[in-house]
Coordinates of C-alpha atoms in Angstrom, one line a residue:
X1 CA 18.6 -0.2 2.9
X2 CA 19.3 -1.8 -0.4
X3 CA 20.2 0.0 -3.6
X4 CA 18.5 -2.4 -6.0
X5 CA 15.3 -4.2 -6.4
X6 CA 15.0 -7.9 -5.9
X7 CA 13.0 -10.2 -8.2
X8 CA 10.3 -10.0 -5.5
X9 CA 10.1 -6.2 -5.9
X10 CA 9.8 -6.6 -9.7
X11 CA 7.1 -9.2 -9.3
X12 CA 5.1 -6.8 -7.1
X13 CA 5.8 -3.8 -9.3
X14 CA 4.4 -5.9 -12.4
X15 CA 1.5 -6.9 -10.2
X16 CA 2.2 -10.4 -11.1
X17 CA 0.6 -11.8 -7.8
X18 CA 1.2 -15.5 -8.5
X19 CA 4.9 -14.8 -9.1
X20 CA 5.1 -12.6 -6.0
X21 CA 3.8 -15.6 -3.9
X22 CA 6.2 -18.0 -5.6
X23 CA 9.1 -15.6 -4.9
X24 CA 8.0 -15.4 -1.3
X25 CA 8.0 -19.2 -1.1
X26 CA 11.5 -19.5 -2.5
X27 CA 13.3 -16.6 -1.0
X28 CA 11.3 -15.1 1.9
X29 CA 14.3 -13.0 2.9
X30 CA 13.8 -10.7 -0.1
X31 CA 10.7 -9.3 1.7
X32 CA 13.1 -7.8 4.2
X33 CA 15.0 -5.8 1.6
X34 CA 14.1 -2.1 0.9
X35 CA 14.9 -0.6 -2.4
X36 CA 16.6 2.9 -2.7
X37 CA 13.4 4.6 -2.0
X38 CA 12.9 2.9 1.3
X39 CA 10.1 0.7 -0.2
X40 CA 9.7 -2.9 1.0
X41 CA 7.8 -5.2 -1.2
X42 CA 4.9 -4.5 1.2
X43 CA 5.1 -0.9 0.4
X44 CA 5.0 -1.5 -3.3
X45 CA 2.0 -3.8 -3.1
X46 CA 0.2 -1.2 -1.2
X47 CA 1.2 1.4 -3.8
X48 CA -0.5 -0.7 -6.5
X49 CA -3.9 -0.6 -4.8
X50 CA -4.6 -3.9 -6.5
X51 CA -2.7 -6.5 -4.4
X52 CA -5.0 -9.2 -3.2
X53 CA -5.4 -9.6 0.7
X54 CA -3.5 -13.0 0.4
X55 CA -0.5 -11.3 -1.1
X56 CA -0.6 -8.5 1.6
X57 CA -0.9 -11.2 4.2
X58 CA 2.1 -13.2 3.0
X59 CA 4.2 -10.1 2.8
X60 CA 3.3 -9.1 6.4
X61 CA 4.3 -12.7 7.5
X62 CA 7.6 -12.6 5.6
X63 CA 8.6 -9.1 6.9
X64 CA 6.5 -8.0 9.8
X65 CA 8.7 -4.9 10.6
X66 CA 7.8 -3.4 7.2
X67 CA 4.3 -2.7 8.4
X68 CA 5.6 0.1 10.7
X69 CA 8.5 1.3 8.4
X70 CA 8.2 4.5 6.5
X71 CA 9.7 4.9 3.1
X72 CA 11.7 8.0 2.1
X73 CA 8.6 9.9 1.3
X74 CA 7.4 9.3 4.8
X75 CA 4.6 6.8 4.0
X76 CA 4.1 3.5 5.8
X77 CA 2.1 0.6 4.0
X78 CA -1.2 1.4 5.8
X79 CA -1.1 5.0 4.6
X80 CA -0.2 3.8 1.1
X81 CA -3.2 1.3 1.1
X82 CA -5.6 4.0 2.4
X83 CA -4.5 6.3 -0.5
X84 CA -4.3 3.8 -3.3
X85 CA -7.1 1.1 -2.7
X86 CA -10.2 2.5 -4.3
X87 CA -13.1 3.0 -1.9
X88 CA -15.3 0.7 -3.8
X89 CA -12.8 -2.0 -4.0
X90 CA -14.3 -5.0 -2.0
X91 CA -10.8 -6.0 -0.8
X92 CA -9.9 -2.6 0.6
X93 CA -11.4 -3.2 4.0
X94 CA -9.7 -6.6 4.3
X95 CA -6.3 -5.1 3.5
X96 CA -6.7 -2.2 5.7
X97 CA -7.9 -4.3 8.6
X98 CA -4.8 -6.6 8.2
X99 CA -2.4 -3.7 8.3
X100 CA -4.3 -2.0 11.2
X101 CA -4.5 -5.2 13.1
X102 CA -0.8 -5.9 12.9
X103 CA -0.2 -3.3 15.7
X104 CA -1.6 -6.1 18.0
X105 CA 0.8 -8.9 17.2
X106 CA -1.3 -11.6 19.0
X107 CA -4.5 -10.6 17.1
X108 CA -2.5 -10.5 13.8
X109 CA -1.1 -14.0 14.3
X110 CA -4.5 -15.3 15.1
X111 CA -6.0 -13.5 12.1
X112 CA -3.3 -14.5 9.7
X113 CA -3.4 -18.2 10.7
X114 CA -7.2 -18.3 10.3
X115 CA -7.2 -16.7 6.8
X116 CA -4.1 -18.5 5.4
X117 CA -5.6 -20.7 2.7
X118 CA -4.1 -21.7 -0.7
X119 CA -3.1 -18.2 -1.5
X120 CA -1.9 -18.9 -5.1
X121 CA -5.2 -20.5 -6.2
X122 CA -7.3 -17.8 -4.6
X123 CA -6.0 -15.1 -6.7
X124 CA -6.1 -17.1 -9.9
X125 CA -9.1 -15.2 -11.1
X126 CA -7.9 -11.7 -9.9
X127 CA -9.5 -8.9 -11.9
X128 CA -6.6 -6.4 -11.6
X129 CA -3.6 -8.9 -11.8
X130 CA -1.1 -8.8 -14.5
X131 CA 0.7 -11.8 -15.6
X132 CA 3.6 -11.2 -18.0
X133 CA 4.6 -13.8 -20.5
X134 CA 8.0 -15.4 -19.5
X135 CA 7.7 -13.5 -16.2
X136 CA 10.2 -13.2 -13.5
X137 CA 11.7 -16.4 -12.2
X138 CA 12.7 -16.4 -8.6

């Protein structure tokens, strides 16, 4: 378990979803690193309750093991998403379905391949996203 946060962790914490996807494209390995609290970038995205389904999908694909990992507080990404995505958020069902579906690896692979389309462009008009001037560079 890592003792520091990577640039990917910071992009997720800042809810800069475009930068998160760019970091994943450049250094996918960073998705496999947990911070000192046992949180992988997928955990942090689920803590936010605002990460678009495309981001969750890419984080799952980059580090499938993180779906089942519990952080030091004992929470896995599914539990964090259940707690933090508002019930009236239209993306909640999609995110929860992806995390639940992952238990069946074949179904997840089919699901992820069918829904993997131009992630960066699809979140361009995100309502909850945060883009910081001079943001994190991966």
